[in-house]
Amino acid sequence: MLRQVLHAGLRTSFHAVGRFVAGHAVFFASAPVLLAILLGASFSRYRVEGDVESLLAPKHSLAKIEGNLVESLFPVNRSKHALYSDLQTPGRYGRVIVTARRGSVLDPVHLETILQLHRRIYQMQVTVPATTVGSSGFNYSFSYLCLPDDKNVCIVDDIIRAMEEIQSARTSNRSVPVLHYPITQLADGRQAYIGHQLGGVQGWGHGGAVRPQGTGAKGEGARSAKAVQLTYYLQSRSGLMDRVAGRWENAFCAELKLFGASHPKLGLYPSTSSSLRTDFQFSSVLARRPLLASLGVCGVLAILCCSMRDCVRSKPWLGMLALLSVALSGLTAAGILNLTGATYNSTYLGIPFVMLGHGLFGSFEMLSSWRRTREDQHVKERVASVFEDVMLRFSGSTMIHLMTLGLAASPLTNMEAVRLFCRTAALAITISYIYMLSFYSSCLVFTGYLETRYRHGCFCRRVPKPDRLDSKPAWYRCLMYTRYQDETQSTNPLHGVGQNHMSNPNVTHVANSSGVHGHMANSIQTHSPHHTHSTTNADPHPQDCHLLLGCVRHCYGDWITNTYVKPFVVLLYLVYISFGLMGFLQVTQGSDPSALVATDTATVLYTRAQHRYFSSYSPVIGFYIYESAPYWNASVQRDLLEYAKGFQRISWLEAYLSYLSDRNQSTSQPRENFTRTLRHSFLHEPQFAHFADDIIFAERGQGEEPDVAASRIFLVAKTTENKREEMSVLLDTLRRLSLTSRVRFLIFNPSFVYLDRYATAVSSPLRHSLLAVLFLLGLSSLVVVEPLVSLWLGLTLLSVQFGVLGFMTLWGVEMDCVSVLCLITALGHSADSSGPLLCGFASGRGESRTRWVRLVLERHGIPSLQTLVCYSAALVPLCAVRSNLTHTLFRCLTLTAGCSALHTLAFLPTLLTFLPPSKSRNHRPGREGQRQEVECVEMNDSTRVVDQITT
């Protein structure tokens, strides 16, 4: 009873809203346009997000906390000897991978060319305009911007020093020093790790790649190498230095482009600190023209979907106006974002398609309901009937959109890109809903007045009556074809109310537009006294029907409900579930940021080269002991050596213990002797002086030796092709070890920021949104909708989500932030598609299941089919954008539309013919023989013809 009261109240409210909008159509049509223009003028405040790491990495993670601790203990600017390019990445840098198209980069010709490139980069200058008028600009070279060592000389990669030693030996006809890999020894006696600087290495004596050596070994001699990686570190202490460093990065890329053109035997793959941000945002630039093409293609198909042969009842401009309503709502939402200071990023490319799908569903549902209203009613009454019939369902689907997006935009979401996207999409959906109630409904009122005055639906010209058309040419009669009201009343008095009826003169039930939940409006249902039904087609003008309506009514509805077709549909659903499960079991996480940038850009080319030539070893992992530990204790030494066992390592502790053993000193000494020898002997040796950057001493008291407050060692693991997966496993293993170790340590690499709890951060908003929708459906089943409708809709959402996730994986899409965004929006899209059909079927009474399935397919399946056609066509230009991000969007959104349409047009119509809800609950045996006498009194007033029905 409460449900019926709420339904009646909501229908009455929407009926009143519809009458109010129809009575003030000019205001509701002009106000959204003016508001969109005013807010669209705020694009002068358009800003692009510059911090890609904050978007694509989990916002709250242990890796970020560890990174801040590492930066506080060992800041990059205090490193005075060596830097590891994949461990310590300062604010600004330039990096290039140089490959030899033929031969080895260690060949004399290539080696000389690489050193020439290094000198050109070292001497390159950038000019910064002066801030005062009349003064000249300032020139900055790399020597001014670089990070200096303890001798105030720029820190360069160790491979440069090794190559200079080889070149010097060849020039002076001396024996060429052996270049070991991955750890080599320089001329000053220092051991240097070059595994991340020399790639594609072949060793001597084994005819193959260099084999990994045991711990402490230098490695085999490198016979040849396919690639070398050089990194140039820049300072960015102040705003001016940061701007200068940014200009230097641009000049760095331009210089490499010129150098590569003059040296075709070498391949150059540059990367800078701003490459990822630039290439990530470049997807938006590439997608501008395809988005306009999508809008144009969708507009053409929307016009065709709204057209009929009857030129008066055809409403082609409503399809274009529906797209205009979506565009105005998007412009309004963008203006609000600009005024609030929000920033844009490339993930927002999916928001127009979310708005498009939701807006098209609403517009086609309203148009379908309009065509079911009585033509002899006033336009205001017809619009009010449309609101009463459609807006309750449309508001419910909008609520599901806002629930899923709103919860994903909450602080519970740990991925900033997901949170910002869902927040913006929720704002856009809200404005789109308001504009659909105002702007599009006003356009429906205007086209309704054109129809009432018998004006052409496309040219707005009055259509002459049939007697005047007879003298016109055939093409003119075809263009101006329509049916006047007198024809309609003489042939089919209730045309447009119900097309199919049961041929039995004994019992007749007439349902007006407000009956049975507002979903089965204006339908005529008749029943035989013996409960046998014979269906006939009573439409006297079948050529006036919409093409899709005729196909569904006369072909598809009978075919999908055929007894012999149902087993194959059920079998198809089992195949659907099987392939979805197959893909679900193969879901992989995509934590690599380079998978979300435009293709054929510097980031992608650099990443491919790095994966090809430098995938033998993991990035350098920092092993940081952040508390004072008894390093002089033998058991602590054994533990630390055991932790590093199996890694290639650069360890001050291991070198110091070997230093003590070579001097015949015990490695287990008192604290004072251990620290004194470390400070005054070991770190003063030239080959060990670089370890001073890895140790932090803390003063104790006057006259006492300081303690080792913190220290670090560097570890490198042997990896295979699945480098990121192995790094994730390694991270979890070492973290578990740190919980039980007596030495307090942590490990860090910048890539851990993206790996740390990435799967949880990505999947949690999807899980929260899905649970919120199921909770909403369960709660609404108590007071708003029927429980079986909520159950069916919840199962449909789960099935669509499961299928999209599974087929997405089989199509090669990984679980990253973009695919999760599509999965979140898939909940609302599937609710848009299947919700009206389920509500219409559940609210029907007194007919067989098959009869009601055919009827709801005619009324709600056609809007879903029209939306599928327009939406799929709008997605086609998106696949032409050369961007990994847009490719992911295209695949996920296509699967969402396909799976939703498959459930709405195939699976649900078949399953509802033999599964609950039942259609015989109101059929009692004692009432089958009862007859009802119906008296219809026709009353004419000044505005319309009203049928007053009394019993």
PDB file of N, CA and C in Angstrom, residues 720-788:
ATOM      1  N   THR A 720      62.944 -11.164 -15.452  1.00  0.00           N
ATOM      2  CA  THR A 720      62.558 -11.722 -16.742  1.00  0.00           C
ATOM      3  C   THR A 720      61.657 -10.708 -17.448  1.00  0.00           C
ATOM      4  N   GLU A 721      60.807 -11.184 -18.355  1.00  0.00           N
ATOM      5  CA  GLU A 721      59.949 -10.276 -19.109  1.00  0.00           C
ATOM      6  C   GLU A 721      58.873  -9.644 -18.229  1.00  0.00           C
ATOM      7  N   ASN A 722      58.381 -10.392 -17.232  1.00  0.00           N
ATOM      8  CA  ASN A 722      57.339  -9.852 -16.344  1.00  0.00           C
ATOM      9  C   ASN A 722      57.990  -9.030 -15.238  1.00  0.00           C
ATOM     10  N   LYS A 723      58.575  -7.935 -15.632  1.00  0.00           N
ATOM     11  CA  LYS A 723      59.396  -7.140 -14.718  1.00  0.00           C
ATOM     12  C   LYS A 723      58.564  -6.506 -13.621  1.00  0.00           C
ATOM     13  N   ARG A 724      57.404  -5.915 -13.956  1.00  0.00           N
ATOM     14  CA  ARG A 724      56.598  -5.214 -12.967  1.00  0.00           C
ATOM     15  C   ARG A 724      55.969  -6.199 -11.988  1.00  0.00           C
ATOM     16  N   GLU A 725      55.544  -7.353 -12.457  1.00  0.00           N
ATOM     17  CA  GLU A 725      54.980  -8.342 -11.556  1.00  0.00           C
ATOM     18  C   GLU A 725      56.033  -8.852 -10.572  1.00  0.00           C
ATOM     19  N   GLU A 726      57.238  -9.068 -11.068  1.00  0.00           N
ATOM     20  CA  GLU A 726      58.305  -9.531 -10.186  1.00  0.00           C
ATOM     21  C   GLU A 726      58.686  -8.458  -9.170  1.00  0.00           C
ATOM     22  N   MET A 727      58.664  -7.208  -9.576  1.00  0.00           N
ATOM     23  CA  MET A 727      58.953  -6.134  -8.636  1.00  0.00           C
ATOM     24  C   MET A 727      57.883  -6.051  -7.555  1.00  0.00           C
ATOM     25  N   SER A 728      56.636  -6.285  -7.915  1.00  0.00           N
ATOM     26  CA  SER A 728      55.559  -6.262  -6.922  1.00  0.00           C
ATOM     27  C   SER A 728      55.727  -7.382  -5.917  1.00  0.00           C
ATOM     28  N   VAL A 729      56.092  -8.568  -6.401  1.00  0.00           N
ATOM     29  CA  VAL A 729      56.329  -9.699  -5.494  1.00  0.00           C
ATOM     30  C   VAL A 729      57.528  -9.428  -4.597  1.00  0.00           C
ATOM     31  N   LEU A 730      58.570  -8.856  -5.182  1.00  0.00           N
ATOM     32  CA  LEU A 730      59.768  -8.535  -4.398  1.00  0.00           C
ATOM     33  C   LEU A 730      59.461  -7.508  -3.321  1.00  0.00           C
ATOM     34  N   LEU A 731      58.651  -6.521  -3.649  1.00  0.00           N
ATOM     35  CA  LEU A 731      58.272  -5.504  -2.671  1.00  0.00           C
ATOM     36  C   LEU A 731      57.543  -6.133  -1.489  1.00  0.00           C
ATOM     37  N   ASP A 732      56.572  -6.976  -1.769  1.00  0.00           N
ATOM     38  CA  ASP A 732      55.820  -7.618  -0.683  1.00  0.00           C
ATOM     39  C   ASP A 732      56.711  -8.528   0.154  1.00  0.00           C
ATOM     40  N   THR A 733      57.635  -9.249  -0.490  1.00  0.00           N
ATOM     41  CA  THR A 733      58.510 -10.164   0.251  1.00  0.00           C
ATOM     42  C   THR A 733      59.437  -9.415   1.200  1.00  0.00           C
ATOM     43  N   LEU A 734      60.082  -8.365   0.709  1.00  0.00           N
ATOM     44  CA  LEU A 734      61.009  -7.617   1.563  1.00  0.00           C
ATOM     45  C   LEU A 734      60.278  -6.855   2.659  1.00  0.00           C
ATOM     46  N   ARG A 735      59.056  -6.414   2.389  1.00  0.00           N
ATOM     47  CA  ARG A 735      58.304  -5.746   3.450  1.00  0.00           C
ATOM     48  C   ARG A 735      57.933  -6.707   4.566  1.00  0.00           C
ATOM     49  N   ARG A 736      57.536  -7.899   4.211  1.00  0.00           N
ATOM     50  CA  ARG A 736      57.248  -8.885   5.263  1.00  0.00           C
ATOM     51  C   ARG A 736      58.502  -9.201   6.060  1.00  0.00           C
ATOM     52  N   LEU A 737      59.642  -9.230   5.378  1.00  0.00           N
ATOM     53  CA  LEU A 737      60.898  -9.493   6.080  1.00  0.00           C
ATOM     54  C   LEU A 737      61.250  -8.360   7.037  1.00  0.00           C
ATOM     55  N   SER A 738      60.940  -7.123   6.677  1.00  0.00           N
ATOM     56  CA  SER A 738      61.267  -5.980   7.536  1.00  0.00           C
ATOM     57  C   SER A 738      60.467  -5.990   8.837  1.00  0.00           C
ATOM     58  N   LEU A 739      59.330  -6.663   8.851  1.00  0.00           N
ATOM     59  CA  LEU A 739      58.509  -6.712  10.061  1.00  0.00           C
ATOM     60  C   LEU A 739      59.101  -7.615  11.128  1.00  0.00           C
ATOM     61  N   THR A 740      59.875  -8.610  10.701  1.00  0.00           N
ATOM     62  CA  THR A 740      60.448  -9.572  11.657  1.00  0.00           C
ATOM     63  C   THR A 740      61.936  -9.368  11.899  1.00  0.00           C
ATOM     64  N   SER A 741      62.568  -8.460  11.161  1.00  0.00           N
ATOM     65  CA  SER A 741      64.008  -8.269  11.299  1.00  0.00           C
ATOM     66  C   SER A 741      64.329  -7.440  12.538  1.00  0.00           C
ATOM     67  N   ARG A 742      65.483  -7.736  13.134  1.00  0.00           N
ATOM     68  CA  ARG A 742      65.945  -6.936  14.270  1.00  0.00           C
ATOM     69  C   ARG A 742      66.482  -5.585  13.814  1.00  0.00           C
ATOM     70  N   VAL A 743      66.828  -5.465  12.546  1.00  0.00           N
ATOM     71  CA  VAL A 743      67.293  -4.208  11.970  1.00  0.00           C
ATOM     72  C   VAL A 743      66.110  -3.548  11.275  1.00  0.00           C
ATOM     73  N   ARG A 744      65.860  -2.309  11.649  1.00  0.00           N
ATOM     74  CA  ARG A 744      64.734  -1.582  11.068  1.00  0.00           C
ATOM     75  C   ARG A 744      65.138  -1.016   9.717  1.00  0.00           C
ATOM     76  N   PHE A 745      64.533  -1.549   8.659  1.00  0.00           N
ATOM     77  CA  PHE A 745      64.896  -1.099   7.316  1.00  0.00           C
ATOM     78  C   PHE A 745      63.636  -0.970   6.469  1.00  0.00           C
ATOM     79  N   LEU A 746      63.790  -0.278   5.370  1.00  0.00           N
ATOM     80  CA  LEU A 746      62.747  -0.178   4.358  1.00  0.00           C
ATOM     81  C   LEU A 746      63.409  -0.194   2.999  1.00  0.00           C
ATOM     82  N   ILE A 747      62.626  -0.495   1.974  1.00  0.00           N
ATOM     83  CA  ILE A 747      63.126  -0.509   0.603  1.00  0.00           C
ATOM     84  C   ILE A 747      62.298   0.478  -0.202  1.00  0.00           C
ATOM     85  N   PHE A 748      62.923   1.073  -1.205  1.00  0.00           N
ATOM     86  CA  PHE A 748      62.209   2.079  -1.993  1.00  0.00           C
ATOM     87  C   PHE A 748      62.799   2.174  -3.387  1.00  0.00           C
ATOM     88  N   ASN A 749      61.869   2.371  -4.316  1.00  0.00           N
ATOM     89  CA  ASN A 749      62.170   2.731  -5.686  1.00  0.00           C
ATOM     90  C   ASN A 749      60.997   3.580  -6.175  1.00  0.00           C
ATOM     91  N   PRO A 750      61.228   4.597  -6.989  1.00  0.00           N
ATOM     92  CA  PRO A 750      60.094   5.420  -7.435  1.00  0.00           C
ATOM     93  C   PRO A 750      58.960   4.641  -8.084  1.00  0.00           C
ATOM     94  N   SER A 751      59.251   3.515  -8.710  1.00  0.00           N
ATOM     95  CA  SER A 751      58.181   2.731  -9.322  1.00  0.00           C
ATOM     96  C   SER A 751      57.274   2.081  -8.291  1.00  0.00           C
ATOM     97  N   PHE A 752      57.730   1.965  -7.031  1.00  0.00           N
ATOM     98  CA  PHE A 752      56.889   1.373  -5.992  1.00  0.00           C
ATOM     99  C   PHE A 752      55.661   2.235  -5.720  1.00  0.00           C
ATOM    100  N   VAL A 753      55.746   3.528  -6.020  1.00  0.00           N
ATOM    101  CA  VAL A 753      54.596   4.407  -5.804  1.00  0.00           C
ATOM    102  C   VAL A 753      53.410   3.953  -6.640  1.00  0.00           C
ATOM    103  N   TYR A 754      53.679   3.440  -7.841  1.00  0.00           N
ATOM    104  CA  TYR A 754      52.604   2.955  -8.707  1.00  0.00           C
ATOM    105  C   TYR A 754      52.222   1.510  -8.400  1.00  0.00           C
ATOM    106  N   LEU A 755      53.163   0.735  -7.878  1.00  0.00           N
ATOM    107  CA  LEU A 755      52.900  -0.684  -7.620  1.00  0.00           C
ATOM    108  C   LEU A 755      52.223  -0.932  -6.287  1.00  0.00           C
ATOM    109  N   ASP A 756      52.496  -0.106  -5.309  1.00  0.00           N
ATOM    110  CA  ASP A 756      52.079  -0.373  -3.938  1.00  0.00           C
ATOM    111  C   ASP A 756      50.560  -0.334  -3.819  1.00  0.00           C
ATOM    112  N   ARG A 757      49.976  -1.463  -3.514  1.00  0.00           N
ATOM    113  CA  ARG A 757      48.525  -1.609  -3.295  1.00  0.00           C
ATOM    114  C   ARG A 757      47.731  -1.057  -4.474  1.00  0.00           C
ATOM    115  N   TYR A 758      48.280  -1.204  -5.688  1.00  0.00           N
ATOM    116  CA  TYR A 758      47.599  -0.639  -6.854  1.00  0.00           C
ATOM    117  C   TYR A 758      46.299  -1.377  -7.137  1.00  0.00           C
ATOM    118  N   ALA A 759      46.335  -2.705  -7.018  1.00  0.00           N
ATOM    119  CA  ALA A 759      45.127  -3.479  -7.313  1.00  0.00           C
ATOM    120  C   ALA A 759      43.995  -3.111  -6.367  1.00  0.00           C
ATOM    121  N   THR A 760      44.326  -2.933  -5.087  1.00  0.00           N
ATOM    122  CA  THR A 760      43.293  -2.558  -4.115  1.00  0.00           C
ATOM    123  C   THR A 760      42.779  -1.152  -4.379  1.00  0.00           C
ATOM    124  N   ALA A 761      43.696  -0.239  -4.686  1.00  0.00           N
ATOM    125  CA  ALA A 761      43.290   1.150  -4.927  1.00  0.00           C
ATOM    126  C   ALA A 761      42.408   1.273  -6.166  1.00  0.00           C
ATOM    127  N   VAL A 762      42.668   0.445  -7.175  1.00  0.00           N
ATOM    128  CA  VAL A 762      41.897   0.524  -8.406  1.00  0.00           C
ATOM    129  C   VAL A 762      40.536  -0.144  -8.262  1.00  0.00           C
ATOM    130  N   SER A 763      40.501  -1.302  -7.619  1.00  0.00           N
ATOM    131  CA  SER A 763      39.261  -2.076  -7.557  1.00  0.00           C
ATOM    132  C   SER A 763      38.302  -1.613  -6.464  1.00  0.00           C
ATOM    133  N   SER A 764      38.798  -0.917  -5.454  1.00  0.00           N
ATOM    134  CA  SER A 764      37.925  -0.535  -4.345  1.00  0.00           C
ATOM    135  C   SER A 764      36.783   0.391  -4.762  1.00  0.00           C
ATOM    136  N   PRO A 765      36.992   1.430  -5.604  1.00  0.00           N
ATOM    137  CA  PRO A 765      35.826   2.245  -5.989  1.00  0.00           C
ATOM    138  C   PRO A 765      34.783   1.468  -6.763  1.00  0.00           C
ATOM    139  N   LEU A 766      35.212   0.519  -7.597  1.00  0.00           N
ATOM    140  CA  LEU A 766      34.248  -0.309  -8.322  1.00  0.00           C
ATOM    141  C   LEU A 766      33.465  -1.181  -7.359  1.00  0.00           C
ATOM    142  N   ARG A 767      34.153  -1.765  -6.395  1.00  0.00           N
ATOM    143  CA  ARG A 767      33.470  -2.624  -5.421  1.00  0.00           C
ATOM    144  C   ARG A 767      32.507  -1.811  -4.571  1.00  0.00           C
ATOM    145  N   HIS A 768      32.918  -0.633  -4.139  1.00  0.00           N
ATOM    146  CA  HIS A 768      32.035   0.210  -3.327  1.00  0.00           C
ATOM    147  C   HIS A 768      30.804   0.654  -4.124  1.00  0.00           C
ATOM    148  N   SER A 769      31.007   1.025  -5.394  1.00  0.00           N
ATOM    149  CA  SER A 769      29.877   1.454  -6.207  1.00  0.00           C
ATOM    150  C   SER A 769      28.889   0.328  -6.442  1.00  0.00           C
ATOM    151  N   LEU A 770      29.389  -0.866  -6.695  1.00  0.00           N
ATOM    152  CA  LEU A 770      28.508  -1.997  -6.931  1.00  0.00           C
ATOM    153  C   LEU A 770      27.710  -2.342  -5.683  1.00  0.00           C
ATOM    154  N   LEU A 771      28.369  -2.351  -4.538  1.00  0.00           N
ATOM    155  CA  LEU A 771      27.651  -2.632  -3.290  1.00  0.00           C
ATOM    156  C   LEU A 771      26.633  -1.538  -2.987  1.00  0.00           C
ATOM    157  N   ALA A 772      26.973  -0.286  -3.297  1.00  0.00           N
ATOM    158  CA  ALA A 772      26.032   0.808  -3.045  1.00  0.00           C
ATOM    159  C   ALA A 772      24.787   0.677  -3.914  1.00  0.00           C
ATOM    160  N   VAL A 773      24.962   0.278  -5.173  1.00  0.00           N
ATOM    161  CA  VAL A 773      23.804   0.112  -6.053  1.00  0.00           C
ATOM    162  C   VAL A 773      22.923  -1.034  -5.576  1.00  0.00           C
ATOM    163  N   LEU A 774      23.541  -2.142  -5.201  1.00  0.00           N
ATOM    164  CA  LEU A 774      22.743  -3.268  -4.701  1.00  0.00           C
ATOM    165  C   LEU A 774      22.007  -2.893  -3.420  1.00  0.00           C
ATOM    166  N   PHE A 775      22.673  -2.130  -2.558  1.00  0.00           N
ATOM    167  CA  PHE A 775      21.996  -1.676  -1.345  1.00  0.00           C
ATOM    168  C   PHE A 775      20.846  -0.740  -1.679  1.00  0.00           C
ATOM    169  N   LEU A 776      21.051   0.151  -2.640  1.00  0.00           N
ATOM    170  CA  LEU A 776      19.984   1.067  -3.045  1.00  0.00           C
ATOM    171  C   LEU A 776      18.792   0.312  -3.617  1.00  0.00           C
ATOM    172  N   LEU A 777      19.074  -0.693  -4.438  1.00  0.00           N
ATOM    173  CA  LEU A 777      17.982  -1.475  -5.007  1.00  0.00           C
ATOM    174  C   LEU A 777      17.241  -2.252  -3.926  1.00  0.00           C
ATOM    175  N   GLY A 778      17.999  -2.817  -2.978  1.00  0.00           N
ATOM    176  CA  GLY A 778      17.338  -3.529  -1.894  1.00  0.00           C
ATOM    177  C   GLY A 778      16.499  -2.626  -1.020  1.00  0.00           C
ATOM    178  N   LEU A 779      16.997  -1.421  -0.755  1.00  0.00           N
ATOM    179  CA  LEU A 779      16.241  -0.483   0.066  1.00  0.00           C
ATOM    180  C   LEU A 779      15.013   0.035  -0.675  1.00  0.00           C
ATOM    181  N   SER A 780      15.175   0.314  -1.970  1.00  0.00           N
ATOM    182  CA  SER A 780      14.046   0.841  -2.729  1.00  0.00           C
ATOM    183  C   SER A 780      12.967  -0.206  -2.953  1.00  0.00           C
ATOM    184  N   SER A 781      13.325  -1.487  -2.904  1.00  0.00           N
ATOM    185  CA  SER A 781      12.312  -2.524  -3.092  1.00  0.00           C
ATOM    186  C   SER A 781      11.307  -2.551  -1.950  1.00  0.00           C
ATOM    187  N   LEU A 782      11.647  -1.930  -0.833  1.00  0.00           N
ATOM    188  CA  LEU A 782      10.720  -1.910   0.295  1.00  0.00           C
ATOM    189  C   LEU A 782       9.600  -0.903   0.094  1.00  0.00           C
ATOM    190  N   VAL A 783       9.911   0.227  -0.560  1.00  0.00           N
ATOM    191  CA  VAL A 783       8.901   1.293  -0.614  1.00  0.00           C
ATOM    192  C   VAL A 783       8.684   1.872  -2.003  1.00  0.00           C
ATOM    193  N   VAL A 784       9.584   1.654  -2.958  1.00  0.00           N
ATOM    194  CA  VAL A 784       9.492   2.353  -4.238  1.00  0.00           C
ATOM    195  C   VAL A 784       9.138   1.402  -5.377  1.00  0.00           C
ATOM    196  N   VAL A 785       9.978   0.420  -5.633  1.00  0.00           N
ATOM    197  CA  VAL A 785       9.750  -0.493  -6.742  1.00  0.00           C
ATOM    198  C   VAL A 785       9.441  -1.879  -6.193  1.00  0.00           C
ATOM    199  N   GLU A 786       8.927  -2.716  -7.062  1.00  0.00           N
ATOM    200  CA  GLU A 786       8.599  -4.067  -6.648  1.00  0.00           C
ATOM    201  C   GLU A 786       9.874  -4.851  -6.358  1.00  0.00           C
ATOM    202  N   PRO A 787       9.858  -5.736  -5.369  1.00  0.00           N
ATOM    203  CA  PRO A 787      11.072  -6.489  -5.014  1.00  0.00           C
ATOM    204  C   PRO A 787      11.636  -7.294  -6.170  1.00  0.00           C
ATOM    205  N   LEU A 788      10.771  -7.890  -6.991  1.00  0.00           N
ATOM    206  CA  LEU A 788      11.282  -8.681  -8.101  1.00  0.00           C
ATOM    207  C   LEU A 788      11.986  -7.805  -9.139  1.00  0.00           C
TER     208      LEU A 788
END
